[in-house]
Tab-separated table of C-alpha atoms in Angstrom:
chain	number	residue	atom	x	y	z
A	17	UNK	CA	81.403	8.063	108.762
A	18	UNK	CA	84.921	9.761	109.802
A	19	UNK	CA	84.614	11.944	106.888
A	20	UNK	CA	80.946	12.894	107.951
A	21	UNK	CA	82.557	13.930	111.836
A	22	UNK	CA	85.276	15.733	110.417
A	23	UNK	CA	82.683	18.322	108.334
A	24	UNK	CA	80.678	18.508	111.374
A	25	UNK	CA	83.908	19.388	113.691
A	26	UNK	CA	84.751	21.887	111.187
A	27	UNK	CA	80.923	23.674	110.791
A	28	UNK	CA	80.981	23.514	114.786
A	29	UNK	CA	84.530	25.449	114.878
A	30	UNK	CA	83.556	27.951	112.259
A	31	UNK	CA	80.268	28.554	113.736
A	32	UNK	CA	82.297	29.063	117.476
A	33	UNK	CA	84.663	31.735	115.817
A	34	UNK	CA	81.488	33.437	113.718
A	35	UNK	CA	79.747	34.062	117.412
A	36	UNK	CA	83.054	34.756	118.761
A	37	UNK	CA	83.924	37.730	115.950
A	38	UNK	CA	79.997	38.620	116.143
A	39	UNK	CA	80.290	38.835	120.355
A	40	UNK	CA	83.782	41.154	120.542
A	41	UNK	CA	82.983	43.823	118.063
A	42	UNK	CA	81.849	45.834	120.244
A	43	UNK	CA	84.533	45.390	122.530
A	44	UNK	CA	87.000	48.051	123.251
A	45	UNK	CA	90.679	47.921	124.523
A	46	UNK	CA	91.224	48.943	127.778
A	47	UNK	CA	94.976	49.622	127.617
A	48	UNK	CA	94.955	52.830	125.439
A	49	UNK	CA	95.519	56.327	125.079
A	50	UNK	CA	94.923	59.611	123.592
A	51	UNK	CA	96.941	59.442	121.003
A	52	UNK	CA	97.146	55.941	119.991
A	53	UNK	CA	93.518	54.260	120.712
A	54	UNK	CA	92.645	51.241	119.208
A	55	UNK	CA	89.821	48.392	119.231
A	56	UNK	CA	90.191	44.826	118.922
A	57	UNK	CA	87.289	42.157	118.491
A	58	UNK	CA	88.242	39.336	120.862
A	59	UNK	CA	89.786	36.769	118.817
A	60	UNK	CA	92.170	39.583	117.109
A	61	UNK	CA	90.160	39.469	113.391
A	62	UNK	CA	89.988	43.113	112.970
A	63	UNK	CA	92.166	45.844	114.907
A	64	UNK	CA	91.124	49.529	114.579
A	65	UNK	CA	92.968	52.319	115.940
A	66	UNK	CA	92.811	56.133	115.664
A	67	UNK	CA	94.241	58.929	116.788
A	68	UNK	CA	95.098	63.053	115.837
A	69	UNK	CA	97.705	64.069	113.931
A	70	UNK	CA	101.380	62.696	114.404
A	71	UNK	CA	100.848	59.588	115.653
A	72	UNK	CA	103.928	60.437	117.704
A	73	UNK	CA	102.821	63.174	119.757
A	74	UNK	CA	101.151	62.040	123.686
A	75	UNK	CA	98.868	63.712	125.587
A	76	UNK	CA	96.233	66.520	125.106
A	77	UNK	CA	97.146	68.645	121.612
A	78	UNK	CA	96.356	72.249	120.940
A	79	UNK	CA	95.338	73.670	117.663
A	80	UNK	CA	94.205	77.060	116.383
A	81	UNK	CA	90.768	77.871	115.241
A	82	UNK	CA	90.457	76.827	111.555
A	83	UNK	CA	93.423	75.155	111.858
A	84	UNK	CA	93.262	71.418	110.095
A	85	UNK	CA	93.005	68.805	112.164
A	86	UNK	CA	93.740	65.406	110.404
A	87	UNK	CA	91.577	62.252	112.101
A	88	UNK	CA	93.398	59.052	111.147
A	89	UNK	CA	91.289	55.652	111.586
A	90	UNK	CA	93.371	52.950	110.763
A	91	UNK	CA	91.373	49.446	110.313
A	92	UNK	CA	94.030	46.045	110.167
A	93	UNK	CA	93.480	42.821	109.776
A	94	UNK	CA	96.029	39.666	109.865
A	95	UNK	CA	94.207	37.945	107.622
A	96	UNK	CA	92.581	40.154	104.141
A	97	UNK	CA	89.905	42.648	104.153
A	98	UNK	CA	87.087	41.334	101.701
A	99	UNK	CA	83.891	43.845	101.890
A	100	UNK	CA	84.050	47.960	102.029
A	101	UNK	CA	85.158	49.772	105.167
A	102	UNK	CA	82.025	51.539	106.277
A	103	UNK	CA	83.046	54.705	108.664
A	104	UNK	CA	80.419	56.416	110.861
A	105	UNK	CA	79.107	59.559	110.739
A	106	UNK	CA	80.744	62.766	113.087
A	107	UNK	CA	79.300	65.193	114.151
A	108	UNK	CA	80.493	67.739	116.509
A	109	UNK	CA	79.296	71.350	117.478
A	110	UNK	CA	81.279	74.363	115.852
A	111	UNK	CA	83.208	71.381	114.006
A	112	UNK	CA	83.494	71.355	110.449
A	113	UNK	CA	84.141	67.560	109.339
A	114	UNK	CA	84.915	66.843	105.844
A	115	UNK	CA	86.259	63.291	104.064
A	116	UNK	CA	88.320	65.419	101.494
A	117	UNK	CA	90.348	61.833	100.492
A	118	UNK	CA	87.236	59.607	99.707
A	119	UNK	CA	90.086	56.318	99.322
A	120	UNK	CA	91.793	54.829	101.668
A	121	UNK	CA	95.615	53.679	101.604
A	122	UNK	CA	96.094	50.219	101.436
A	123	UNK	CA	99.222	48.195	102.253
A	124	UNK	CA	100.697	45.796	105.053
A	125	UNK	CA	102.713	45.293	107.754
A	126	UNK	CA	104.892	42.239	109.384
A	127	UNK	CA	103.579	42.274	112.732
A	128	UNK	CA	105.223	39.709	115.445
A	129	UNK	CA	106.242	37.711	112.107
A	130	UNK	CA	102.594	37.665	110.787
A	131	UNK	CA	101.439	39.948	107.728
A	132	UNK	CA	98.823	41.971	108.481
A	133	UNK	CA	96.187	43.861	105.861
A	134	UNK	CA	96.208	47.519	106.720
A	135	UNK	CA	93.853	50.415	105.760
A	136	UNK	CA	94.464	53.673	106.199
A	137	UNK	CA	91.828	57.017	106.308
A	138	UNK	CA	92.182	60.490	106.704
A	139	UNK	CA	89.145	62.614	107.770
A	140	UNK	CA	89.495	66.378	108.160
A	141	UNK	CA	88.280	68.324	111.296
A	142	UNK	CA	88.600	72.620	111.227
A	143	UNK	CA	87.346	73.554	114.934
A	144	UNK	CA	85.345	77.104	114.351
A	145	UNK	CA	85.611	78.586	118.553
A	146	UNK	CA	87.693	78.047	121.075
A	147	UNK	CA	87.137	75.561	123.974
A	148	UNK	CA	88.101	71.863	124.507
A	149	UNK	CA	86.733	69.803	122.550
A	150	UNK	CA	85.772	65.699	123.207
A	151	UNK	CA	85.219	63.659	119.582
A	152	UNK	CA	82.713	60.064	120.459
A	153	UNK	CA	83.367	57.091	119.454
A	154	UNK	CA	83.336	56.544	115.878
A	155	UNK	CA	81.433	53.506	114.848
A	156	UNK	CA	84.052	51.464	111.966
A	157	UNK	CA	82.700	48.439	109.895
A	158	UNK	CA	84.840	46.277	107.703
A	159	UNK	CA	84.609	42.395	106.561
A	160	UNK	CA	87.155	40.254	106.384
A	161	UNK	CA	88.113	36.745	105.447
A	162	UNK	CA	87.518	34.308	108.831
A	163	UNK	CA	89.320	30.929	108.875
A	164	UNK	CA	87.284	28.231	106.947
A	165	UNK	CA	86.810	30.738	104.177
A	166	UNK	CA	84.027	32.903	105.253
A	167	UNK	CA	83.236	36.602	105.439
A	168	UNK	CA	82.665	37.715	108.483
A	169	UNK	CA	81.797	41.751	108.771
A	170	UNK	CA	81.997	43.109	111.749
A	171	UNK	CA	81.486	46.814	113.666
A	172	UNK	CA	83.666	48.255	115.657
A	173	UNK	CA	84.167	51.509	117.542
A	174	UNK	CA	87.026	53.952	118.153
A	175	UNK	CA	87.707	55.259	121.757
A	176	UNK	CA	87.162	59.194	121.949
A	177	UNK	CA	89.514	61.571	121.518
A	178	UNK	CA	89.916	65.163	122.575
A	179	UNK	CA	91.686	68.073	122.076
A	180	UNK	CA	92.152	71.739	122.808
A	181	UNK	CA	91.271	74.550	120.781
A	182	UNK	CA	92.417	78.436	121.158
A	183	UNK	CA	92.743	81.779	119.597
A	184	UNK	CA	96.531	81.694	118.077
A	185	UNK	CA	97.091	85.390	118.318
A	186	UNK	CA	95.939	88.425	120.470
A	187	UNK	CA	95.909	90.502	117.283
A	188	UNK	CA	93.277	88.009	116.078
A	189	UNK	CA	89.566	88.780	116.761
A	190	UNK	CA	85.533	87.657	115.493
A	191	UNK	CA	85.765	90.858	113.808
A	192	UNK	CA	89.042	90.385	111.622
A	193	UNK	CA	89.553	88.632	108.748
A	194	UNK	CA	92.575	85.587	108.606
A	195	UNK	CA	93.122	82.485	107.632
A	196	UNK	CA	94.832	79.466	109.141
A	197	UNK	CA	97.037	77.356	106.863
A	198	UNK	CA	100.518	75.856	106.281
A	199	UNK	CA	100.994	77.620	103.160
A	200	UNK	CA	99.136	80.976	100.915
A	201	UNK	CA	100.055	81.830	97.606
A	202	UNK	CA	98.292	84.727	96.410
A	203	UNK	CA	97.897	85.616	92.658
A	204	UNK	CA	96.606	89.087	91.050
A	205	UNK	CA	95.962	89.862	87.398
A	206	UNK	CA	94.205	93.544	85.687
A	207	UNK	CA	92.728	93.936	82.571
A	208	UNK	CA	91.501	96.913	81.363
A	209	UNK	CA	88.763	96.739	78.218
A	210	UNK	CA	89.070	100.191	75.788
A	211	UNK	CA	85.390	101.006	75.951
A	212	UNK	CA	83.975	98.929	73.137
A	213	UNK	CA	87.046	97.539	72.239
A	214	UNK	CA	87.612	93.683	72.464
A	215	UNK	CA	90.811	93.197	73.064
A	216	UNK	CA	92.600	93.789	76.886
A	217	UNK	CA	95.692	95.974	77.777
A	218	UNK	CA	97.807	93.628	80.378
A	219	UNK	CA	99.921	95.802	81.167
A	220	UNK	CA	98.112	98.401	83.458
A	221	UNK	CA	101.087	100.257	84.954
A	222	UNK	CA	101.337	102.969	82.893
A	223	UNK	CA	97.522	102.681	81.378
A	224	UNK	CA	95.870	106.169	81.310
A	225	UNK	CA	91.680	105.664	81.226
A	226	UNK	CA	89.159	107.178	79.630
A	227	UNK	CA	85.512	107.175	81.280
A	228	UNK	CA	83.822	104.674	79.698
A	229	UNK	CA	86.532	102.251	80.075
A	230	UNK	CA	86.310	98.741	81.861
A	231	UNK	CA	88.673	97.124	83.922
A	232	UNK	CA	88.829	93.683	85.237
A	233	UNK	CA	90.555	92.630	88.875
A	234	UNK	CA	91.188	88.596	89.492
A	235	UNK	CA	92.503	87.976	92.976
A	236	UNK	CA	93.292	84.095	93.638
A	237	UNK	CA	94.578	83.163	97.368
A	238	UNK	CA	95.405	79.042	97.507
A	239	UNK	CA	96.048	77.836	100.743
A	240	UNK	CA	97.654	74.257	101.741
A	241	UNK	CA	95.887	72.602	104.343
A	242	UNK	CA	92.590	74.584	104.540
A	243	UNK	CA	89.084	74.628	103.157
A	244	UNK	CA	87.725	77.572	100.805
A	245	UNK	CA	84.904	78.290	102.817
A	246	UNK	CA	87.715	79.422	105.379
A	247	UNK	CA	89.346	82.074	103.278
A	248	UNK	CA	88.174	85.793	103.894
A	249	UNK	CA	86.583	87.464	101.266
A	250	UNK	CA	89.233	89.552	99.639
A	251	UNK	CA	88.267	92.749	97.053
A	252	UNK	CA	86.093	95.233	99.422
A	253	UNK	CA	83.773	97.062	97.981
A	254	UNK	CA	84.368	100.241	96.089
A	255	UNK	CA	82.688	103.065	96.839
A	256	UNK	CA	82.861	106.758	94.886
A	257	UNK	CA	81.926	106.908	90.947
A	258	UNK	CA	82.897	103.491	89.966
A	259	UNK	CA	80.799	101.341	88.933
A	260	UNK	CA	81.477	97.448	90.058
A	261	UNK	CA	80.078	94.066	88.553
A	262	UNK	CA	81.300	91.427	91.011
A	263	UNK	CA	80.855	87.662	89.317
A	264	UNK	CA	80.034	84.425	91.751
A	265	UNK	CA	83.136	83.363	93.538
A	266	UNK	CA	85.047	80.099	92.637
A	267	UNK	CA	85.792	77.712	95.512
A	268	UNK	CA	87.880	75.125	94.594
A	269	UNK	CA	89.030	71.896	97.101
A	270	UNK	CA	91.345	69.478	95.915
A	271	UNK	CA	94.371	66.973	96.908
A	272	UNK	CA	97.286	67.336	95.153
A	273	UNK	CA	100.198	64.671	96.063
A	274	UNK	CA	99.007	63.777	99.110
A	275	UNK	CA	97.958	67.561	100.159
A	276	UNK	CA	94.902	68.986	100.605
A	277	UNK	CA	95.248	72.552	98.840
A	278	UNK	CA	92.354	74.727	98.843
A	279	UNK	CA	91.443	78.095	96.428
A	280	UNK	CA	89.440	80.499	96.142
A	281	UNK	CA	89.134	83.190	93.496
A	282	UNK	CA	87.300	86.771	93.387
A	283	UNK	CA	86.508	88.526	90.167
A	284	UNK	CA	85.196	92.504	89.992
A	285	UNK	CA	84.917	94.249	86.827
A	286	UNK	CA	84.588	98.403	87.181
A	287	UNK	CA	83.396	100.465	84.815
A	288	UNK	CA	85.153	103.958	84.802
A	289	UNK	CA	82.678	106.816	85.127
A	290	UNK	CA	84.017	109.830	86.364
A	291	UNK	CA	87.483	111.688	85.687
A	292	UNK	CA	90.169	112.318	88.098
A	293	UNK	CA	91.929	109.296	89.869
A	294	UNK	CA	90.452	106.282	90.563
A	295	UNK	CA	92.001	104.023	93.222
A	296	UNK	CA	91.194	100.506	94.048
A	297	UNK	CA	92.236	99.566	97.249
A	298	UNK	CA	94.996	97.248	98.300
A	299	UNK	CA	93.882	94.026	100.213
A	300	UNK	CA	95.669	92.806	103.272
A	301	UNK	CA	94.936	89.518	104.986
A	302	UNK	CA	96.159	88.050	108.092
A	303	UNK	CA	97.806	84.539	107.758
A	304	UNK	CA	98.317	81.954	111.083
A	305	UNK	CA	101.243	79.839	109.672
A	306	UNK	CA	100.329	76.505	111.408
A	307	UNK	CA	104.036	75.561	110.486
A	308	UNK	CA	105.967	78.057	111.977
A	309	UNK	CA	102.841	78.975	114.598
A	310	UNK	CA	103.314	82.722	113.459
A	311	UNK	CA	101.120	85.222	112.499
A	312	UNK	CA	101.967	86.865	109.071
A	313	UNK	CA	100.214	89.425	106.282
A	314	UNK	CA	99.148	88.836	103.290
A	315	UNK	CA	99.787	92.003	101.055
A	316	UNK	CA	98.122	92.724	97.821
A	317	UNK	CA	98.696	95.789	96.016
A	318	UNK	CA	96.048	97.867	94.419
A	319	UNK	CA	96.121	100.625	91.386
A	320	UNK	CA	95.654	104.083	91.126
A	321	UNK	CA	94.437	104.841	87.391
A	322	UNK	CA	94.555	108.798	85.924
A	323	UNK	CA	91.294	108.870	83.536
A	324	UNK	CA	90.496	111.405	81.272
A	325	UNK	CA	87.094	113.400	80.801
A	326	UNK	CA	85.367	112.416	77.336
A	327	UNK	CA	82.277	116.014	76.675
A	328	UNK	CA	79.539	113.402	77.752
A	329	UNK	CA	81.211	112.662	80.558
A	330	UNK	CA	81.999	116.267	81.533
A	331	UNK	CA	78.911	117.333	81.007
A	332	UNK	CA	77.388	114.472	82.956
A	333	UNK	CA	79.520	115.195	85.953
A	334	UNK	CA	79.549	119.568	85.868
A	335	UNK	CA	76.558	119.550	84.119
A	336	UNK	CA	74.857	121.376	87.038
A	337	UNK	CA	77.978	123.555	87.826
A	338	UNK	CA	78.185	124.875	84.591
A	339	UNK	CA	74.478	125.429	84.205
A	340	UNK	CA	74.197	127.445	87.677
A	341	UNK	CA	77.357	129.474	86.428
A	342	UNK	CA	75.328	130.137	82.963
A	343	UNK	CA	72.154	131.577	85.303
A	344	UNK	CA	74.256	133.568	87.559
A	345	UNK	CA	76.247	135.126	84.673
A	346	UNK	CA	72.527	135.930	82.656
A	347	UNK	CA	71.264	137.215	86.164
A	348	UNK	CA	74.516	139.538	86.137
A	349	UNK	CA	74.064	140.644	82.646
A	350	UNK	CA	70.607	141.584	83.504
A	351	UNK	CA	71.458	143.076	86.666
A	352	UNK	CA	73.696	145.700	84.968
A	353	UNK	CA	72.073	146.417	82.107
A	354	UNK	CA	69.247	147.322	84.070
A	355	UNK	CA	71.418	149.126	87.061
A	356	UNK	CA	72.739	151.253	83.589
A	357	UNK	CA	69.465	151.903	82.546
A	358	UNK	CA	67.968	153.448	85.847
A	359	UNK	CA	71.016	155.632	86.473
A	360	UNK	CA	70.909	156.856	83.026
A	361	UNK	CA	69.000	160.277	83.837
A	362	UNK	CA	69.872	159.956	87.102
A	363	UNK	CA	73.124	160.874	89.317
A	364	UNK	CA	75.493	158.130	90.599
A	365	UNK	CA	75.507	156.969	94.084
A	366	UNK	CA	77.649	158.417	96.526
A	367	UNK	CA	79.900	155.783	97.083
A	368	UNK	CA	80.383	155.868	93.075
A	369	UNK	CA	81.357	158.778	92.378
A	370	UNK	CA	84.055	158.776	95.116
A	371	UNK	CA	85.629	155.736	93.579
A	372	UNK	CA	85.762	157.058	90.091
A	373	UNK	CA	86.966	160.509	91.762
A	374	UNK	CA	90.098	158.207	93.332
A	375	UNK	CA	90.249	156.080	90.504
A	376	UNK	CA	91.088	159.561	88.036
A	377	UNK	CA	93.087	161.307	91.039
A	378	UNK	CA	90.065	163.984	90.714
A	379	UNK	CA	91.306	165.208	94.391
A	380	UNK	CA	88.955	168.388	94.759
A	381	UNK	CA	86.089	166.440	93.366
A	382	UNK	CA	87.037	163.196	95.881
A	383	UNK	CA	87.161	166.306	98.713
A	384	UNK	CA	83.856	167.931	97.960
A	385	UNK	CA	82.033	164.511	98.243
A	386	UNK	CA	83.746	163.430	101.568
A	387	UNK	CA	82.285	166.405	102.563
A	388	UNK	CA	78.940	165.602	101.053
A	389	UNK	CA	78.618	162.871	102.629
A	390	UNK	CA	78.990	164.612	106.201
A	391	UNK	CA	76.664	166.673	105.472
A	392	UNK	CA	73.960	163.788	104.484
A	393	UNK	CA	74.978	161.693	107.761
A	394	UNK	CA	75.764	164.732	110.458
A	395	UNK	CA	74.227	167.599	108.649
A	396	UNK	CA	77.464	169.679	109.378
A	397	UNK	CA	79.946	171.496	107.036
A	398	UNK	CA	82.639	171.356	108.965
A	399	UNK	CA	84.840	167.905	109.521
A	400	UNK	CA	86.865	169.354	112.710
A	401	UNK	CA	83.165	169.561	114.013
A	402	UNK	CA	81.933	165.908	113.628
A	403	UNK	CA	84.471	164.911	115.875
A	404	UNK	CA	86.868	166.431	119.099
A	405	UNK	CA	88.837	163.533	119.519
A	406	UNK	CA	93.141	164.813	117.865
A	407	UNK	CA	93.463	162.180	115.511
A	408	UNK	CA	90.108	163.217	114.136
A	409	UNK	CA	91.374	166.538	113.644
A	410	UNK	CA	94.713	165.340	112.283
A	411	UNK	CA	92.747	163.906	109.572
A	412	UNK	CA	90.145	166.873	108.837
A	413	UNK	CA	93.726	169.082	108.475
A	414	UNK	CA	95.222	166.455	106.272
A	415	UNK	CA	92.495	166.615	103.765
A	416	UNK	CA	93.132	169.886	103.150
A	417	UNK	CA	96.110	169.485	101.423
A	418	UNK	CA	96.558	169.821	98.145
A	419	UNK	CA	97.318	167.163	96.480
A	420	UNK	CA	95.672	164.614	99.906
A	421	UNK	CA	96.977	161.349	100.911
A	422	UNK	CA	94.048	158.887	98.967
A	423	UNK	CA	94.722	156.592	102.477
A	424	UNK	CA	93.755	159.636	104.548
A	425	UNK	CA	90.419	160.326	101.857
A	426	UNK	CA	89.288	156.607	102.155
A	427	UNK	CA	90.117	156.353	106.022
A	428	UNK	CA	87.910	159.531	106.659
A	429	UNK	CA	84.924	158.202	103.874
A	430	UNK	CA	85.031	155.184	105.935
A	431	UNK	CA	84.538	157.048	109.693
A	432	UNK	CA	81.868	159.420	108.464
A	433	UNK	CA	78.918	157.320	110.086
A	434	UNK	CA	75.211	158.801	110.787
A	435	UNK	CA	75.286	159.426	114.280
A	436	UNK	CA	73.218	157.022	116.537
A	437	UNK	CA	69.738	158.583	118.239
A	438	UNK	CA	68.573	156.810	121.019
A	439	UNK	CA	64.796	156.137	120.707
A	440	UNK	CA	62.635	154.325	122.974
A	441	UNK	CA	64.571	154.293	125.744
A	442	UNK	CA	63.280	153.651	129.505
A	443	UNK	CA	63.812	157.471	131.424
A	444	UNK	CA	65.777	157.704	133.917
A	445	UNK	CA	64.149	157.256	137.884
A	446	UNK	CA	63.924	160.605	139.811
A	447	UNK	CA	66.078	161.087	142.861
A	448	UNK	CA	64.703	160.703	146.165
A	449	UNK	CA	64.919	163.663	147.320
A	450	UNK	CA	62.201	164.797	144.825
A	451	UNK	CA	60.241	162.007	145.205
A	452	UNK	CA	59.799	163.050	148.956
């Protein structure tokens, strides 16, 4: 009979702590703050407790867009956790949440001379636009191990946190490319493919091209404490007579020692067609160091290559060029052959025959046609008479000389101009005085 009323005291106490664990898990402590918030179910089962960043920092903390934002949720127990620790979901505008450490750290603390069961998680937050920003409560279940050997699971919930969020730099804008980590390593490698050939040259430096050749650019950028959808893009595209292949980029995330170290890698092959130089651009990338809260560049140098012309290639490139100088040299050809033909029985042109006349110091011949040609334009014989003005008649005595100046022979050829006849012009109005 006593052994029967002890079992039933003991069913009746475990059943009062089940409701009791089952009635607090919603509860929520009221003495807490922004940085260090915790829940506790009312008889003290399961404590939960979460807050942003260093633990050791109060009050309402700033961070850069992208920056990483580590969530801590710690979930303790003083007796043993015996079931998974379920965490809610988050969700949060312009907030990119991501469990990057899917295990949690486990270990335990003394505690007011008690031992308690501890887990620790880590949930990444990377804030996309400035603004302050408020995360809910984040619903936490775990079970653990009641008195009288039981499980008892229960849910609890975090209180809500918030934070602010603003542009780092003033050189920083939508339209410019950066990237906000603790740490970028950048690495670059060439190879350049010999036309058909197999094998790759490394060492590009001093690598003259051919058209026809190939050559390969790998740009890797690794950043601590990121994501690789938050790296820029990085090789721009090239534009003049290069040909590019561009392959799928490779985003890597992983956690390395306790960091979280993201990557991501570009890879553009060009294929040489044209002669000349062929430059591929540098790359520069702006940097927020969340350790040092600076803004730095990320420099990455590019190549200028000297290729040669192969004939297909020449031809490809001036094949219109050369093929326009071909048909203006025919047209030339044809030209003279035919100007030589139609002043074969017939006399020279003016102009000609004056040259030639220069050309063989033929100064009475070069004479007689200056004079020709007045005649032609001003039907006179005379050049004192084509013009009254001294320096014309400077001239007309000059050419008399013997030998004349070849300046003063081309200056005067030059001059001799058929007078201008006005034609069609409106006559002039009659005076008053014989209108009246």
């Amino acid at each position: 009979m006593n052994n029967t009323m002890v079992r039933i005291k003991r069913l009746l106490l475990l059943c009062i702590v089940s409701i009791g664990v089952f009635c607090g898990q919603t509860v929520l402590a009221t003495e807490v703050n922004e940085s260090s918030l915790s829940t506790q179910d009312k008889n003290g089962l399961i404590e939960v407790k979460a807050w942003l960043g260093d633990s050791a920092k109060e009050g309402l903390q700033t961070y850069a867009i992208n920056e990483q934002i580590i969530l801590n949720i710690e979930v303790s127990t003083p007796r043993w956790l015996t079931g998974g620790t379920r965490i809610g979901s988050i969700e949060m505008p312009d907030v990119i949440v991501k469990q990057r450490n899917t295990l949690a750290t486990n270990y335990t603390e003394r505690r007011n001379g008690q031992t308690w069961s501890i887990q620790h998680w880590e949930i990444t937050l990377y804030p996309q636009a400035s603004g302050q920003y408020r995360l809910p409560p984040i619903a936490v279940g775990a079970q653990v191990s009641a008195p009288g050997g039981n499980n008892v699971r229960a849910t609890l919930y975090t209180e809500p946190l918030s934070f602010m969020v603003n542009l780092p730099s003033v050189m920083l804008s939508d339209e410019v490319s950066w990237l906000a980590a603790s740490d970028v390593s950048v690495q670059q490698d060439w190879t350049v493919m010999r036309g058909t050939d197999s094998r790759g040259v490394q060492d590009v430096s001093q690598t003259v091209l051919k058209v026809g050749d190939v050559v390969t650019r790998k740009v890797k950028v690794e950043g601590t404490d990121t994501l690789s959808v938050l790296i820029p893009p990085l090789i721009a595209p090239t534009l003049g007579d290069v040909q590019s292949y561009a392959q799928p980029d490779v985003l890597i995330d992983s956690q390395v020692r306790g960091k979280y170290i993201s990557s991501r890698e570009e890879e553009v092959t060009y294929v040489i067609q044209s002669g000349g130089e062929v430059t591929l651009s540098p790359i520069a990338m702006y940097w927020w160091n969340t350790k040092t809260k600076q803004l730095e560049v990320l420099q990455v140098e590019g190549r200028t290559f000297s290729v040669k012309h192969t004939f297909r290639s020449m031809l490809t490139q001036y094949g219109t060029v050369l093929f326009m100088v071909m048909v203006g040299l025919l047209g030339c050809g044809f030209g003279a052959r035919e100007i030589r033909r139609f002043y074969t029985n017939r006399p020279l042109p003016l102009w000609l025959q004056f040259v030639r006349a220069l050309k063989n110091k033929q100064w009475a011949t070069a004479r007689v046609l200056v004079y020709r040609k007045q005649r032609y334009l001003a039907n006179q014989l005379e050049l004192s008479r084509y013009c009254s003005e001294s320096h014309w008649q400077k001239k007309s005595r000059a050419v008399q000389l013997n030998p004349p100046s070849r300046f003063m022979l081309i200056s005067i050829w030059f001059q001799l101009k058929r007078p201008f006849k006005k034609r069609h012009l409106i006559p002039r109005a009659l005076p008053l005085d014989k209108l009246a």
